[in-house]
């Protein structure tokens, strides 16, 4: 599997916009973490399956989550557009789901069902219930 790494032009546009002086443990390399976040989003794997080359998966997930809540990714996209690294119409995710044609009745249309009254004259069918009682079924 090929790993994704930010190239120098993108990193020079991103680096000045990163949050600084954040509380907590010793800070992991931001370039490596952002590359890991983009890798997970690009490949579509789970956060815990992120390759160890990007750092701890919990750090990558927590950084993505906290920065999403603060609106960092929108600011980052604007910075990359201003720097000419990407265009504003860049899509990060283009996932779609394919369904069958008949999923919503498109094939064959609506069908009429027989009413219960027509089958009432037939013989009774007996089945055992979960409580071992014999219950007549129509």
CSV table of N, CA and C in Angstrom, one decimal:
chain,number,residue,atom,x,y,z
A,1,UNK,N,0.8,-1.2,0.0
A,1,UNK,CA,0.0,0.0,0.0
A,1,UNK,C,0.9,1.2,0.0
A,2,UNK,N,0.6,2.2,-0.9
A,2,UNK,CA,1.4,3.4,-1.0
A,2,UNK,C,0.9,4.4,0.1
A,3,UNK,N,1.9,5.0,0.8
A,3,UNK,CA,1.5,6.0,1.8
A,3,UNK,C,1.5,7.4,1.1
A,4,UNK,N,0.6,8.2,1.7
A,4,UNK,CA,0.5,9.6,1.2
A,4,UNK,C,1.3,10.5,2.0
A,5,UNK,N,2.1,11.4,1.4
A,5,UNK,CA,2.9,12.4,2.1
A,5,UNK,C,2.6,13.7,1.5
A,6,UNK,N,2.5,14.8,2.3
A,6,UNK,CA,2.3,16.1,1.8
A,6,UNK,C,3.6,16.6,1.0
A,7,UNK,N,3.4,17.2,-0.1
A,7,UNK,CA,4.6,17.7,-0.8
A,7,UNK,C,4.9,19.1,-0.3
A,8,UNK,N,6.1,19.6,-0.6
A,8,UNK,CA,6.6,20.8,0.1
A,8,UNK,C,5.7,22.0,-0.2
A,9,UNK,N,5.2,22.1,-1.4
A,9,UNK,CA,4.3,23.3,-1.7
A,9,UNK,C,3.1,23.4,-0.9
A,10,UNK,N,2.5,22.2,-0.6
A,10,UNK,CA,1.3,22.2,0.2
A,10,UNK,C,1.7,22.5,1.7
A,11,UNK,N,2.8,21.9,2.1
A,11,UNK,CA,3.2,22.1,3.5
A,11,UNK,C,3.5,23.6,3.8
A,12,UNK,N,4.2,24.3,2.9
A,12,UNK,CA,4.5,25.7,3.1
A,12,UNK,C,3.2,26.5,3.2
A,13,UNK,N,2.1,26.1,2.5
A,13,UNK,CA,0.9,26.9,2.6
A,13,UNK,C,0.1,26.5,3.9
A,14,UNK,N,0.3,25.3,4.4
A,14,UNK,CA,-0.5,24.8,5.6
A,14,UNK,C,0.2,25.3,6.9
A,15,UNK,N,1.5,25.2,7.0
A,15,UNK,CA,2.2,25.3,8.2
A,15,UNK,C,1.9,26.6,9.0
A,16,UNK,N,1.8,27.8,8.3
A,16,UNK,CA,1.6,29.0,9.1
A,16,UNK,C,0.1,29.0,9.7
A,17,UNK,N,-0.8,28.2,9.2
A,17,UNK,CA,-2.1,28.2,9.7
A,17,UNK,C,-2.4,27.2,10.8
A,18,UNK,N,-1.4,26.4,11.2
A,18,UNK,CA,-1.6,25.4,12.2
A,18,UNK,C,-1.8,26.0,13.6
A,19,UNK,N,-2.6,25.5,14.4
A,19,UNK,CA,-2.7,25.9,15.8
A,19,UNK,C,-1.4,25.7,16.6
A,20,UNK,N,-1.0,26.7,17.3
A,20,UNK,CA,0.3,26.6,18.1
A,20,UNK,C,-0.1,26.6,19.6
A,21,UNK,N,0.9,26.2,20.4
A,21,UNK,CA,0.8,26.3,21.9
A,21,UNK,C,-0.4,25.6,22.4
A,22,UNK,N,-0.7,24.4,21.9
A,22,UNK,CA,-1.8,23.6,22.4
A,22,UNK,C,-1.4,22.9,23.7
A,23,UNK,N,-2.3,22.8,24.6
A,23,UNK,CA,-2.0,22.1,25.9
A,23,UNK,C,-1.9,20.6,25.6
A,24,UNK,N,-1.3,19.9,26.5
A,24,UNK,CA,-1.3,18.4,26.4
A,24,UNK,C,0.1,17.9,26.3
A,25,UNK,N,0.2,16.6,25.9
A,25,UNK,CA,1.5,15.9,25.8
A,25,UNK,C,2.4,16.5,24.7
A,26,UNK,N,3.6,16.0,24.6
A,26,UNK,CA,4.6,16.5,23.6
A,26,UNK,C,3.9,16.3,22.2
A,27,UNK,N,4.0,17.4,21.4
A,27,UNK,CA,3.4,17.4,20.1
A,27,UNK,C,4.1,16.5,19.1
A,28,UNK,N,3.2,15.8,18.4
A,28,UNK,CA,3.7,14.9,17.3
A,28,UNK,C,3.9,15.8,16.1
A,29,UNK,N,4.7,15.4,15.2
A,29,UNK,CA,5.0,16.2,14.0
A,29,UNK,C,3.7,16.4,13.2
A,30,UNK,N,3.3,17.7,13.0
A,30,UNK,CA,2.1,18.0,12.3
A,30,UNK,C,2.0,17.5,10.9
A,31,UNK,N,3.1,17.6,10.2
A,31,UNK,CA,3.1,17.2,8.8
A,31,UNK,C,2.8,15.7,8.6
A,32,UNK,N,3.4,14.9,9.5
A,32,UNK,CA,3.2,13.5,9.5
A,32,UNK,C,1.7,13.2,9.9
A,33,UNK,N,1.1,13.9,10.9
A,33,UNK,CA,-0.2,13.6,11.3
A,33,UNK,C,-1.2,14.0,10.2
A,34,UNK,N,-1.0,15.2,9.6
A,34,UNK,CA,-1.9,15.6,8.5
A,34,UNK,C,-1.8,14.7,7.3
A,35,UNK,N,-0.6,14.2,7.0
A,35,UNK,CA,-0.5,13.2,5.9
A,35,UNK,C,-1.2,11.9,6.3
A,36,UNK,N,-1.2,11.5,7.6
A,36,UNK,CA,-2.0,10.3,8.0
A,36,UNK,C,-3.5,10.5,7.9
A,37,UNK,N,-3.9,11.7,8.3
A,37,UNK,CA,-5.4,12.0,8.2
A,37,UNK,C,-5.8,12.0,6.7
A,38,UNK,N,-5.1,12.6,5.8
A,38,UNK,CA,-5.4,12.5,4.4
A,38,UNK,C,-5.4,11.1,3.9
A,39,UNK,N,-4.4,10.3,4.3
A,39,UNK,CA,-4.3,8.9,3.9
A,39,UNK,C,-5.5,8.1,4.3
A,40,UNK,N,-6.0,8.3,5.6
A,40,UNK,CA,-7.2,7.6,6.0
A,40,UNK,C,-8.4,8.0,5.2
A,41,UNK,N,-8.6,9.3,5.0
A,41,UNK,CA,-9.7,9.8,4.2
A,41,UNK,C,-9.6,9.3,2.7
A,42,UNK,N,-8.4,9.3,2.2
A,42,UNK,CA,-8.3,8.9,0.8
A,42,UNK,C,-8.5,7.4,0.6
A,43,UNK,N,-7.9,6.6,1.5
A,43,UNK,CA,-8.0,5.1,1.3
A,43,UNK,C,-9.4,4.6,1.8
A,44,UNK,N,-9.9,5.3,2.9
A,44,UNK,CA,-11.2,4.8,3.4
A,44,UNK,C,-11.1,3.8,4.5
A,45,UNK,N,-9.9,3.6,5.1
A,45,UNK,CA,-9.7,2.6,6.1
A,45,UNK,C,-10.2,3.2,7.5
A,46,UNK,N,-10.3,2.3,8.5
A,46,UNK,CA,-10.6,2.8,9.8
A,46,UNK,C,-9.5,3.5,10.4
A,47,UNK,N,-9.7,4.4,11.4
A,47,UNK,CA,-8.7,5.2,12.0
A,47,UNK,C,-7.7,4.3,12.7
A,48,UNK,N,-8.1,3.2,13.3
A,48,UNK,CA,-7.2,2.3,14.0
A,48,UNK,C,-6.3,1.5,13.0
A,49,UNK,N,-6.7,1.4,11.7
A,49,UNK,CA,-5.9,0.7,10.7
A,49,UNK,C,-4.9,1.6,10.0
A,50,UNK,N,-4.8,2.9,10.5
A,50,UNK,CA,-3.8,3.8,9.8
A,50,UNK,C,-2.4,3.3,10.0
A,51,UNK,N,-1.6,3.3,9.0
A,51,UNK,CA,-0.2,2.8,9.2
A,51,UNK,C,0.6,3.5,10.3
A,52,UNK,N,1.4,2.8,10.9
A,52,UNK,CA,2.2,3.3,12.1
A,52,UNK,C,3.2,4.4,11.6
A,53,UNK,N,3.5,4.5,10.3
A,53,UNK,CA,4.4,5.5,9.8
A,53,UNK,C,3.9,6.9,10.1
A,54,UNK,N,2.6,7.1,10.2
A,54,UNK,CA,2.0,8.4,10.4
A,54,UNK,C,2.0,8.7,11.9
A,55,UNK,N,2.3,7.8,12.8
A,55,UNK,CA,2.2,8.1,14.2
A,55,UNK,C,1.0,7.3,14.8
A,56,UNK,N,0.8,7.5,16.1
A,56,UNK,CA,-0.3,6.7,16.8
A,56,UNK,C,-1.7,7.0,16.2
A,57,UNK,N,-2.5,6.0,16.0
A,57,UNK,CA,-3.8,6.2,15.3
A,57,UNK,C,-4.7,7.1,16.2
A,58,UNK,N,-4.6,7.0,17.5
A,58,UNK,CA,-5.4,7.8,18.4
A,58,UNK,C,-5.1,9.3,18.2
A,59,UNK,N,-3.8,9.6,18.0
A,59,UNK,CA,-3.4,11.0,17.8
A,59,UNK,C,-4.0,11.5,16.5
A,60,UNK,N,-3.9,10.7,15.5
A,60,UNK,CA,-4.4,11.1,14.2
A,60,UNK,C,-5.9,11.3,14.2
A,61,UNK,N,-6.7,10.4,14.9
A,61,UNK,CA,-8.1,10.6,15.0
A,61,UNK,C,-8.5,11.8,15.8
A,62,UNK,N,-7.8,11.9,17.0
A,62,UNK,CA,-8.1,13.0,17.9
A,62,UNK,C,-7.8,14.4,17.2
A,63,UNK,N,-6.7,14.5,16.5
A,63,UNK,CA,-6.4,15.7,15.8
A,63,UNK,C,-7.4,16.0,14.8
A,64,UNK,N,-7.8,15.0,14.0
A,64,UNK,CA,-8.8,15.3,13.0
A,64,UNK,C,-10.1,15.7,13.6
A,65,UNK,N,-10.5,15.1,14.7
A,65,UNK,CA,-11.8,15.4,15.4
A,65,UNK,C,-11.8,16.8,16.0
A,66,UNK,N,-10.7,17.1,16.7
A,66,UNK,CA,-10.6,18.5,17.4
A,66,UNK,C,-10.6,19.6,16.3
A,67,UNK,N,-9.8,19.4,15.3
A,67,UNK,CA,-9.7,20.4,14.2
A,67,UNK,C,-11.0,20.5,13.5
A,68,UNK,N,-11.7,19.5,13.3
A,68,UNK,CA,-13.0,19.5,12.6
A,68,UNK,C,-14.0,20.4,13.4
A,69,UNK,N,-14.0,20.2,14.7
A,69,UNK,CA,-14.9,21.0,15.6
A,69,UNK,C,-14.5,22.5,15.6
A,70,UNK,N,-13.3,22.8,15.4
A,70,UNK,CA,-12.8,24.2,15.4
A,70,UNK,C,-12.9,24.8,14.0
A,71,UNK,N,-13.3,24.1,12.9
A,71,UNK,CA,-13.4,24.6,11.6
A,71,UNK,C,-12.0,24.8,10.9
A,72,UNK,N,-11.0,24.1,11.4
A,72,UNK,CA,-9.7,24.2,10.8
A,72,UNK,C,-9.6,23.7,9.4
A,73,UNK,N,-10.3,22.7,9.0
A,73,UNK,CA,-10.2,22.1,7.7
A,73,UNK,C,-10.8,23.1,6.6
A,74,UNK,N,-11.8,23.9,7.0
A,74,UNK,CA,-12.3,24.9,6.0
A,74,UNK,C,-11.3,26.0,5.8
A,75,UNK,N,-10.6,26.4,6.9
A,75,UNK,CA,-9.6,27.4,6.8
A,75,UNK,C,-8.4,26.9,6.0
A,76,UNK,N,-8.1,25.6,6.2
A,76,UNK,CA,-7.0,25.0,5.5
A,76,UNK,C,-7.3,24.9,4.0
A,77,UNK,N,-8.5,24.6,3.6
A,77,UNK,CA,-8.8,24.5,2.2
A,77,UNK,C,-8.7,25.9,1.6
A,78,UNK,N,-9.2,26.9,2.3
A,78,UNK,CA,-9.1,28.3,1.8
A,78,UNK,C,-7.7,28.7,1.6
A,79,UNK,N,-6.8,28.3,2.6
A,79,UNK,CA,-5.4,28.6,2.4
A,79,UNK,C,-4.7,28.0,1.2
A,80,UNK,N,-5.1,26.7,1.0
A,80,UNK,CA,-4.5,26.0,-0.2
A,80,UNK,C,-5.1,26.6,-1.5
A,81,UNK,N,-6.3,27.1,-1.5
A,81,UNK,CA,-6.8,27.7,-2.7
A,81,UNK,C,-6.1,29.0,-2.9
A,82,UNK,N,-5.9,29.8,-1.9
A,82,UNK,CA,-5.2,31.1,-2.0
A,82,UNK,C,-3.7,30.9,-2.5
A,83,UNK,N,-3.1,29.8,-2.1
A,83,UNK,CA,-1.7,29.5,-2.5
A,83,UNK,C,-1.7,28.9,-3.9
A,84,UNK,N,-2.8,28.5,-4.4
A,84,UNK,CA,-2.8,27.9,-5.8
A,84,UNK,C,-2.4,26.5,-5.8
A,85,UNK,N,-2.4,25.8,-4.6
A,85,UNK,CA,-2.1,24.4,-4.6
A,85,UNK,C,-3.2,23.5,-5.1
A,86,UNK,N,-4.4,23.9,-4.7
A,86,UNK,CA,-5.6,23.1,-5.2
A,86,UNK,C,-6.6,24.1,-5.7
A,87,UNK,N,-7.6,23.6,-6.4
A,87,UNK,CA,-8.7,24.5,-6.8
A,87,UNK,C,-9.9,24.3,-5.8
A,88,UNK,N,-10.8,25.3,-5.8
A,88,UNK,CA,-11.8,25.3,-4.8
A,88,UNK,C,-12.8,24.2,-5.0
A,89,UNK,N,-12.9,23.6,-6.2
A,89,UNK,CA,-13.8,22.6,-6.5
A,89,UNK,C,-13.2,21.2,-6.2
A,90,UNK,N,-12.1,21.1,-5.5
A,90,UNK,CA,-11.5,19.8,-5.1
A,90,UNK,C,-12.5,19.1,-4.2
A,91,UNK,N,-12.7,17.8,-4.5
A,91,UNK,CA,-13.5,17.0,-3.6
A,91,UNK,C,-12.6,16.1,-2.8
A,92,UNK,N,-12.9,16.0,-1.5
A,92,UNK,CA,-12.1,15.2,-0.6
A,92,UNK,C,-12.7,13.8,-0.6
A,93,UNK,N,-14.0,13.6,-0.7
A,93,UNK,CA,-14.6,12.3,-0.7
A,93,UNK,C,-15.7,12.3,-1.8
A,94,UNK,N,-15.7,11.2,-2.6
A,94,UNK,CA,-16.8,11.1,-3.6
A,94,UNK,C,-17.4,9.7,-3.5
A,95,UNK,N,-17.7,9.3,-2.3
A,95,UNK,CA,-18.3,8.0,-2.1
A,95,UNK,C,-19.8,8.0,-2.6
A,96,UNK,N,-20.2,6.9,-3.2
A,96,UNK,CA,-21.5,6.7,-3.6
A,96,UNK,C,-21.9,5.2,-3.3
A,97,UNK,N,-23.2,5.0,-3.3
A,97,UNK,CA,-23.8,3.7,-3.0
A,97,UNK,C,-24.6,3.2,-4.2
A,98,UNK,N,-24.3,2.1,-4.7
A,98,UNK,CA,-25.1,1.6,-5.9
A,98,UNK,C,-26.2,0.7,-5.3
A,99,UNK,N,-27.4,0.9,-5.8
A,99,UNK,CA,-28.5,0.1,-5.4
A,99,UNK,C,-29.1,-0.6,-6.6
A,100,UNK,N,-30.0,-1.6,-6.4
A,100,UNK,CA,-30.6,-2.3,-7.5
A,100,UNK,C,-31.7,-1.4,-8.0
A,101,UNK,N,-32.1,-1.6,-9.3
A,101,UNK,CA,-33.1,-0.9,-9.9
A,101,UNK,C,-34.5,-1.1,-9.2
A,102,UNK,N,-34.7,-2.3,-8.7
A,102,UNK,CA,-36.0,-2.6,-8.2
A,102,UNK,C,-36.1,-2.3,-6.7
A,103,UNK,N,-35.1,-1.6,-6.1
A,103,UNK,CA,-35.1,-1.3,-4.7
A,103,UNK,C,-36.3,-0.4,-4.3
A,104,UNK,N,-36.8,0.5,-5.1
A,104,UNK,CA,-38.0,1.3,-4.8
A,104,UNK,C,-39.1,1.0,-5.7
A,105,UNK,N,-39.2,-0.2,-6.2
A,105,UNK,CA,-40.4,-0.5,-7.1
A,105,UNK,C,-40.3,-0.1,-8.5
A,106,UNK,N,-39.1,0.3,-8.9
A,106,UNK,CA,-39.0,0.8,-10.3
A,106,UNK,C,-39.2,-0.2,-11.3
A,107,UNK,N,-38.8,-1.4,-11.0
A,107,UNK,CA,-39.0,-2.5,-12.0
A,107,UNK,C,-40.3,-3.3,-11.6
A,108,UNK,N,-41.2,-3.3,-12.5
A,108,UNK,CA,-42.4,-4.1,-12.3
A,108,UNK,C,-43.5,-3.3,-11.6
A,109,UNK,N,-43.2,-2.1,-11.0
A,109,UNK,CA,-44.3,-1.3,-10.5
A,109,UNK,C,-44.9,-1.9,-9.3
A,110,UNK,N,-46.0,-1.3,-8.8
A,110,UNK,CA,-46.7,-1.7,-7.7
A,110,UNK,C,-47.6,-2.9,-8.1
A,111,UNK,N,-47.7,-3.9,-7.2
A,111,UNK,CA,-48.5,-5.1,-7.4
A,111,UNK,C,-49.6,-5.2,-6.4
A,112,UNK,N,-50.7,-5.6,-6.9
A,112,UNK,CA,-51.9,-5.8,-6.0
A,112,UNK,C,-51.7,-7.1,-5.3
A,113,UNK,N,-52.1,-7.1,-4.0
A,113,UNK,CA,-52.0,-8.3,-3.2
A,113,UNK,C,-53.4,-8.8,-3.0
A,114,UNK,N,-53.5,-10.1,-2.9
A,114,UNK,CA,-54.8,-10.8,-2.6
A,114,UNK,C,-55.2,-10.5,-1.2
A,115,UNK,N,-56.5,-10.3,-1.0
A,115,UNK,CA,-57.0,-10.0,0.3
A,115,UNK,C,-57.0,-11.3,1.1
A,116,UNK,N,-57.0,-11.2,2.4
A,116,UNK,CA,-57.0,-12.4,3.3
A,116,UNK,C,-58.3,-13.2,3.2
A,117,UNK,N,-59.4,-12.5,2.8
A,117,UNK,CA,-60.7,-13.2,2.7
A,117,UNK,C,-60.8,-14.3,1.7
A,118,UNK,N,-60.0,-14.3,0.7
A,118,UNK,CA,-60.1,-15.3,-0.4
A,118,UNK,C,-59.5,-16.6,0.1
A,119,UNK,N,-58.5,-16.6,0.9
A,119,UNK,CA,-57.8,-17.8,1.4
A,119,UNK,C,-58.4,-18.3,2.7
A,120,UNK,N,-59.5,-17.7,3.2
A,120,UNK,CA,-60.0,-18.1,4.5
A,120,UNK,C,-60.8,-19.4,4.4
A,121,UNK,N,-61.3,-19.8,3.2
A,121,UNK,CA,-62.1,-21.0,3.1
A,121,UNK,C,-61.2,-22.2,3.0
A,122,UNK,N,-59.9,-22.1,2.9
A,122,UNK,CA,-59.0,-23.3,2.8
A,122,UNK,C,-58.9,-24.0,4.1
A,123,UNK,N,-58.2,-25.1,4.0
A,123,UNK,CA,-58.0,-25.9,5.3
A,123,UNK,C,-57.1,-25.2,6.2
A,124,UNK,N,-57.3,-25.5,7.5
A,124,UNK,CA,-56.4,-24.9,8.6
A,124,UNK,C,-55.1,-25.6,8.6
A,125,UNK,N,-54.1,-24.8,8.9
A,125,UNK,CA,-52.7,-25.3,9.0
A,125,UNK,C,-52.3,-25.2,10.4
A,126,UNK,N,-51.8,-26.3,11.0
A,126,UNK,CA,-51.4,-26.2,12.4
A,126,UNK,C,-49.9,-26.2,12.5
A,127,UNK,N,-49.4,-25.3,13.4
A,127,UNK,CA,-48.0,-25.2,13.6
A,127,UNK,C,-47.7,-25.1,15.1
A,128,UNK,N,-46.6,-25.6,15.6
A,128,UNK,CA,-46.2,-25.5,17.0
A,128,UNK,C,-45.7,-24.1,17.3
A,129,UNK,N,-46.2,-23.6,18.4
A,129,UNK,CA,-45.7,-22.3,18.8
A,129,UNK,C,-44.5,-22.5,19.7
A,130,UNK,N,-43.7,-21.4,20.0
A,130,UNK,CA,-42.6,-21.5,20.9
A,130,UNK,C,-42.9,-22.1,22.3
A,131,UNK,N,-44.2,-22.0,22.7
A,131,UNK,CA,-44.6,-22.5,24.0
A,131,UNK,C,-45.1,-23.9,23.9
A,132,UNK,N,-44.9,-24.6,22.8
A,132,UNK,CA,-45.4,-25.9,22.6
A,132,UNK,C,-46.9,-26.1,22.6
A,133,UNK,N,-47.6,-25.1,22.3
A,133,UNK,CA,-49.1,-25.2,22.2
A,133,UNK,C,-49.4,-25.4,20.7
A,134,UNK,N,-50.5,-26.0,20.4
A,134,UNK,CA,-50.9,-26.2,19.1
A,134,UNK,C,-51.8,-25.0,18.8
A,135,UNK,N,-51.4,-24.2,17.8
A,135,UNK,CA,-52.2,-23.0,17.4
A,135,UNK,C,-52.7,-23.1,16.0
A,136,UNK,N,-54.0,-23.0,15.7
A,136,UNK,CA,-54.5,-23.0,14.3
A,136,UNK,C,-54.0,-21.7,13.6
A,137,UNK,N,-53.5,-21.9,12.4
A,137,UNK,CA,-53.1,-20.8,11.6
A,137,UNK,C,-54.0,-20.8,10.3
A,138,UNK,N,-54.3,-19.6,9.9
A,138,UNK,CA,-55.1,-19.5,8.6
A,138,UNK,C,-54.2,-18.9,7.5
